[in-house]
Amino acid sequence: MNDTKAPATDRDLVLRALGQHQPSYSELMARHREAVFRVARHHTGDDGEAMDVTQETFISAFTSLNKFDVDRPFRAWLVRIAINKCRDWARRRAVRRLFRMAKPLGEATHVADEGQDPESAAISAREMAGISAAVAALPTNLKDPLILCRLEGMSMAEAAQVLGLSEKAVETRIYRARQKLSAILEG
């Protein structure tokens, strides 16, 4: 007769964590930290930024844990939060880039277009560091289904649930993401 105890489910850990059981918080984080980090890294293309997004995800998840429906998969809920944090990161990055390029109003008449010409853009595309950078360059609506299904191993049904889409929409977006990835990687 085997008397070993089965490991606690995510549902059990969430219920204990809601009761302020600190080891349950730690166990949930340990179970899902790598998956959240991978999603963030694929979005940001940078390990340091991905770590920041991962921390923001867990902080947000644990402050909202009382809103989690324990009858649903915890991982899907957590990945949804991570995707939202990645989108927030992308918006902040775009705003910072805009302000970095801003000139005082008095100097605005002497601003040259500092954007890349088509030839330089093509050279930059060929020099991309690898598949991680190419995935990070995809539009969010294509990147999310690709990351969840192909890189995180979720089924199309699970990804559809996380993203609030139909399975067919997920399938179509993955197809389009693959086409764009090919175009990016081929330069």
mmCIF file of C-alpha atoms in Angstrom:
data_model
loop_
_atom_site.group_PDB
_atom_site.id
_atom_site.type_symbol
_atom_site.label_atom_id
_atom_site.label_comp_id
_atom_site.label_asym_id
_atom_site.label_seq_id
_atom_site.Cartn_x
_atom_site.Cartn_y
_atom_site.Cartn_z
ATOM 1 C CA MET A 1 0.000 0.000 0.000
ATOM 2 C CA ASN A 2 1.439 3.309 -1.107
ATOM 3 C CA ASP A 3 0.921 6.123 1.407
ATOM 4 C CA THR A 4 2.479 8.968 -0.602
ATOM 5 C CA LYS A 5 0.427 12.068 -0.949
ATOM 6 C CA ALA A 6 -0.466 13.327 -4.448
ATOM 7 C CA PRO A 7 0.901 16.788 -5.254
ATOM 8 C CA ALA A 8 -1.520 19.636 -4.687
ATOM 9 C CA THR A 9 -3.394 20.872 -7.737
ATOM 10 C CA ASP A 10 -3.287 24.501 -8.818
ATOM 11 C CA ARG A 11 -6.863 24.791 -7.552
ATOM 12 C CA ASP A 12 -5.808 23.540 -4.093
ATOM 13 C CA LEU A 13 -2.852 25.930 -4.015
ATOM 14 C CA VAL A 14 -5.026 28.894 -5.029
ATOM 15 C CA LEU A 15 -7.542 28.110 -2.290
ATOM 16 C CA ARG A 16 -4.739 27.867 0.281
ATOM 17 C CA ALA A 17 -3.106 31.049 -1.035
ATOM 18 C CA LEU A 18 -6.417 32.861 -0.633
ATOM 19 C CA GLY A 19 -6.192 31.856 3.019
ATOM 20 C CA GLN A 20 -2.827 33.665 3.239
ATOM 21 C CA HIS A 21 -0.764 30.450 3.084
ATOM 22 C CA GLN A 22 2.587 31.823 1.831
ATOM 23 C CA PRO A 23 4.085 28.461 0.728
ATOM 24 C CA SER A 24 1.124 28.028 -1.645
ATOM 25 C CA TYR A 25 1.937 31.374 -3.291
ATOM 26 C CA SER A 26 5.529 30.232 -3.663
ATOM 27 C CA GLU A 27 4.533 26.870 -5.148
ATOM 28 C CA LEU A 28 2.222 28.484 -7.723
ATOM 29 C CA MET A 29 4.992 30.841 -8.752
ATOM 30 C CA ALA A 30 7.533 28.025 -8.991
ATOM 31 C CA ARG A 31 5.173 25.948 -11.165
ATOM 32 C CA HIS A 32 4.377 28.696 -13.651
ATOM 33 C CA ARG A 33 7.385 31.042 -13.565
ATOM 34 C CA GLU A 34 9.160 29.504 -16.577
ATOM 35 C CA ALA A 35 6.061 29.510 -18.802
ATOM 36 C CA VAL A 36 5.295 33.149 -17.960
ATOM 37 C CA PHE A 37 8.939 34.111 -18.538
ATOM 38 C CA ARG A 38 8.974 32.390 -21.956
ATOM 39 C CA VAL A 39 5.810 34.204 -23.040
ATOM 40 C CA ALA A 40 7.291 37.524 -21.900
ATOM 41 C CA ARG A 41 10.652 36.842 -23.568
ATOM 42 C CA HIS A 42 8.968 36.031 -26.857
ATOM 43 C CA HIS A 43 7.056 39.298 -26.649
ATOM 44 C CA THR A 44 9.914 41.525 -25.557
ATOM 45 C CA GLY A 45 12.888 39.815 -27.177
ATOM 46 C CA ASP A 46 14.999 40.643 -24.113
ATOM 47 C CA ASP A 47 15.662 38.561 -20.990
ATOM 48 C CA GLY A 48 15.857 41.555 -18.640
ATOM 49 C CA GLU A 49 12.600 43.064 -19.882
ATOM 50 C CA ALA A 50 10.990 39.613 -19.781
ATOM 51 C CA MET A 51 11.999 39.222 -16.136
ATOM 52 C CA ASP A 52 10.389 42.594 -15.312
ATOM 53 C CA VAL A 53 7.188 41.592 -17.121
ATOM 54 C CA THR A 54 7.202 38.225 -15.312
ATOM 55 C CA GLN A 55 7.452 39.959 -11.938
ATOM 56 C CA GLU A 56 4.658 42.379 -12.868
ATOM 57 C CA THR A 57 2.523 39.422 -13.950
ATOM 58 C CA PHE A 58 2.880 37.591 -10.641
ATOM 59 C CA ILE A 59 2.308 40.741 -8.600
ATOM 60 C CA SER A 60 -0.845 41.480 -10.561
ATOM 61 C CA ALA A 61 -2.030 37.865 -10.389
ATOM 62 C CA PHE A 62 -1.570 37.568 -6.660
ATOM 63 C CA THR A 63 -3.234 40.903 -5.922
ATOM 64 C CA SER A 64 -6.199 39.750 -8.062
ATOM 65 C CA LEU A 65 -6.235 36.140 -6.896
ATOM 66 C CA ASN A 66 -9.593 36.636 -5.184
ATOM 67 C CA LYS A 67 -11.095 37.296 -8.654
ATOM 68 C CA PHE A 68 -9.818 34.012 -10.084
ATOM 69 C CA ASP A 69 -12.476 31.393 -10.885
ATOM 70 C CA VAL A 70 -11.062 28.223 -9.285
ATOM 71 C CA ASP A 71 -13.045 26.063 -11.727
ATOM 72 C CA ARG A 72 -10.947 27.372 -14.631
ATOM 73 C CA PRO A 73 -7.301 26.560 -15.460
ATOM 74 C CA PHE A 74 -4.920 28.715 -13.427
ATOM 75 C CA ARG A 75 -2.207 28.614 -16.107
ATOM 76 C CA ALA A 76 -4.533 30.033 -18.782
ATOM 77 C CA TRP A 77 -5.567 32.861 -16.433
ATOM 78 C CA LEU A 78 -1.955 33.616 -15.562
ATOM 79 C CA VAL A 79 -0.809 33.590 -19.212
ATOM 80 C CA ARG A 80 -3.648 35.996 -20.070
ATOM 81 C CA ILE A 81 -2.326 38.394 -17.425
ATOM 82 C CA ALA A 82 1.205 37.974 -18.834
ATOM 83 C CA ILE A 83 0.011 38.822 -22.343
ATOM 84 C CA ASN A 84 -1.716 41.948 -21.034
ATOM 85 C CA LYS A 85 1.468 42.952 -19.192
ATOM 86 C CA CYS A 86 3.438 42.449 -22.424
ATOM 87 C CA ARG A 87 1.023 44.729 -24.245
ATOM 88 C CA ASP A 88 1.421 47.334 -21.504
ATOM 89 C CA TRP A 89 5.213 47.017 -21.879
ATOM 90 C CA ALA A 90 4.966 47.551 -25.649
ATOM 91 C CA ARG A 91 2.820 50.674 -25.187
ATOM 92 C CA ARG A 92 5.255 52.121 -22.616
ATOM 93 C CA ARG A 93 8.173 51.397 -24.947
ATOM 94 C CA ALA A 94 6.438 53.170 -27.834
ATOM 95 C CA VAL A 95 5.761 56.227 -25.665
ATOM 96 C CA ARG A 96 9.370 56.323 -24.403
ATOM 97 C CA ARG A 97 10.652 56.087 -27.976
ATOM 98 C CA LEU A 98 8.378 58.959 -29.008
ATOM 99 C CA PHE A 99 9.626 61.184 -26.189
ATOM 100 C CA ARG A 100 13.258 60.308 -26.874
ATOM 101 C CA MET A 101 12.869 61.554 -30.424
ATOM 102 C CA ALA A 102 10.949 64.697 -29.436
ATOM 103 C CA LYS A 103 12.586 68.071 -29.971
ATOM 104 C CA PRO A 104 11.642 71.372 -28.353
ATOM 105 C CA LEU A 105 8.913 73.148 -30.310
ATOM 106 C CA GLY A 106 11.283 75.944 -31.358
ATOM 107 C CA GLU A 107 13.570 73.428 -33.061
ATOM 108 C CA ALA A 108 10.750 71.542 -34.789
ATOM 109 C CA THR A 109 11.255 73.248 -38.130
ATOM 110 C CA HIS A 110 14.782 71.808 -38.408
ATOM 111 C CA VAL A 111 13.939 68.172 -37.711
ATOM 112 C CA ALA A 112 15.033 65.743 -40.393
ATOM 113 C CA ASP A 113 13.377 62.398 -40.968
ATOM 114 C CA GLU A 114 15.540 60.000 -38.982
ATOM 115 C CA GLY A 115 13.604 56.919 -40.095
ATOM 116 C CA GLN A 116 15.398 54.171 -41.916
ATOM 117 C CA ASP A 117 15.349 54.163 -45.670
ATOM 118 C CA PRO A 118 14.057 50.933 -47.291
ATOM 119 C CA GLU A 119 17.567 49.622 -48.002
ATOM 120 C CA SER A 120 18.693 50.063 -44.382
ATOM 121 C CA ALA A 121 15.478 48.475 -43.130
ATOM 122 C CA ALA A 122 16.081 45.404 -45.302
ATOM 123 C CA ILE A 123 19.663 45.117 -44.029
ATOM 124 C CA SER A 124 18.434 45.383 -40.435
ATOM 125 C CA ALA A 125 15.841 42.663 -41.048
ATOM 126 C CA ARG A 126 18.538 40.293 -42.346
ATOM 127 C CA GLU A 127 20.663 40.974 -39.290
ATOM 128 C CA MET A 128 17.990 39.986 -36.761
ATOM 129 C CA ALA A 129 19.502 37.969 -33.955
ATOM 130 C CA GLY A 130 17.291 34.948 -34.494
ATOM 131 C CA ILE A 131 13.859 33.492 -34.182
ATOM 132 C CA SER A 132 13.209 35.099 -30.789
ATOM 133 C CA ALA A 133 13.688 38.571 -32.217
ATOM 134 C CA ALA A 134 11.556 37.667 -35.241
ATOM 135 C CA VAL A 135 8.710 36.480 -33.021
ATOM 136 C CA ALA A 136 8.973 39.644 -30.927
ATOM 137 C CA ALA A 137 8.609 41.689 -34.134
ATOM 138 C CA LEU A 138 5.261 40.141 -35.051
ATOM 139 C CA PRO A 139 2.061 42.144 -34.561
ATOM 140 C CA THR A 140 0.435 41.272 -31.243
ATOM 141 C CA ASN A 141 -2.648 39.730 -32.830
ATOM 142 C CA LEU A 142 -0.402 37.219 -34.652
ATOM 143 C CA LYS A 143 2.233 36.834 -31.952
ATOM 144 C CA ASP A 144 -0.083 35.779 -29.123
ATOM 145 C CA PRO A 145 -1.628 32.694 -30.781
ATOM 146 C CA LEU A 146 1.766 31.619 -32.165
ATOM 147 C CA ILE A 147 3.456 31.861 -28.756
ATOM 148 C CA LEU A 148 0.663 30.051 -26.934
ATOM 149 C CA CYS A 149 0.220 27.174 -29.401
ATOM 150 C CA ARG A 150 3.600 26.630 -30.983
ATOM 151 C CA LEU A 151 5.994 27.749 -28.263
ATOM 152 C CA GLU A 152 4.006 27.080 -25.078
ATOM 153 C CA GLY A 153 2.280 23.922 -26.328
ATOM 154 C CA MET A 154 -1.308 24.966 -25.668
ATOM 155 C CA SER A 155 -4.030 23.474 -27.811
ATOM 156 C CA MET A 156 -5.882 25.789 -30.158
ATOM 157 C CA ALA A 157 -8.931 25.469 -27.886
ATOM 158 C CA GLU A 158 -6.915 26.577 -24.839
ATOM 159 C CA ALA A 159 -5.356 29.480 -26.743
ATOM 160 C CA ALA A 160 -8.785 30.491 -28.047
ATOM 161 C CA GLN A 161 -10.059 30.575 -24.465
ATOM 162 C CA VAL A 162 -7.106 32.646 -23.231
ATOM 163 C CA LEU A 163 -7.337 35.115 -26.120
ATOM 164 C CA GLY A 164 -11.125 35.283 -26.337
ATOM 165 C CA LEU A 165 -11.138 34.092 -29.958
ATOM 166 C CA SER A 166 -12.597 31.185 -31.892
ATOM 167 C CA GLU A 167 -10.388 28.180 -32.639
ATOM 168 C CA LYS A 168 -10.595 29.016 -36.348
ATOM 169 C CA ALA A 169 -9.335 32.561 -35.659
ATOM 170 C CA VAL A 170 -6.409 31.128 -33.704
ATOM 171 C CA GLU A 171 -5.608 28.743 -36.558
ATOM 172 C CA THR A 172 -5.765 31.561 -39.135
ATOM 173 C CA ARG A 173 -3.568 33.853 -37.069
ATOM 174 C CA ILE A 174 -0.958 31.145 -36.600
ATOM 175 C CA TYR A 175 -0.881 30.626 -40.365
ATOM 176 C CA ARG A 176 -0.437 34.364 -40.961
ATOM 177 C CA ALA A 177 2.209 34.580 -38.230
ATOM 178 C CA ARG A 178 4.182 31.817 -39.934
ATOM 179 C CA GLN A 179 3.985 33.672 -43.233
ATOM 180 C CA LYS A 180 5.224 36.890 -41.620
ATOM 181 C CA LEU A 181 7.984 35.033 -39.783
ATOM 182 C CA SER A 182 9.163 33.549 -43.072
ATOM 183 C CA ALA A 183 9.184 36.977 -44.656
ATOM 184 C CA ILE A 184 11.115 38.446 -41.711
ATOM 185 C CA LEU A 185 13.669 35.651 -41.576
ATOM 186 C CA GLU A 186 14.221 35.613 -45.326
ATOM 187 C CA GLY A 187 14.843 39.343 -45.268
#
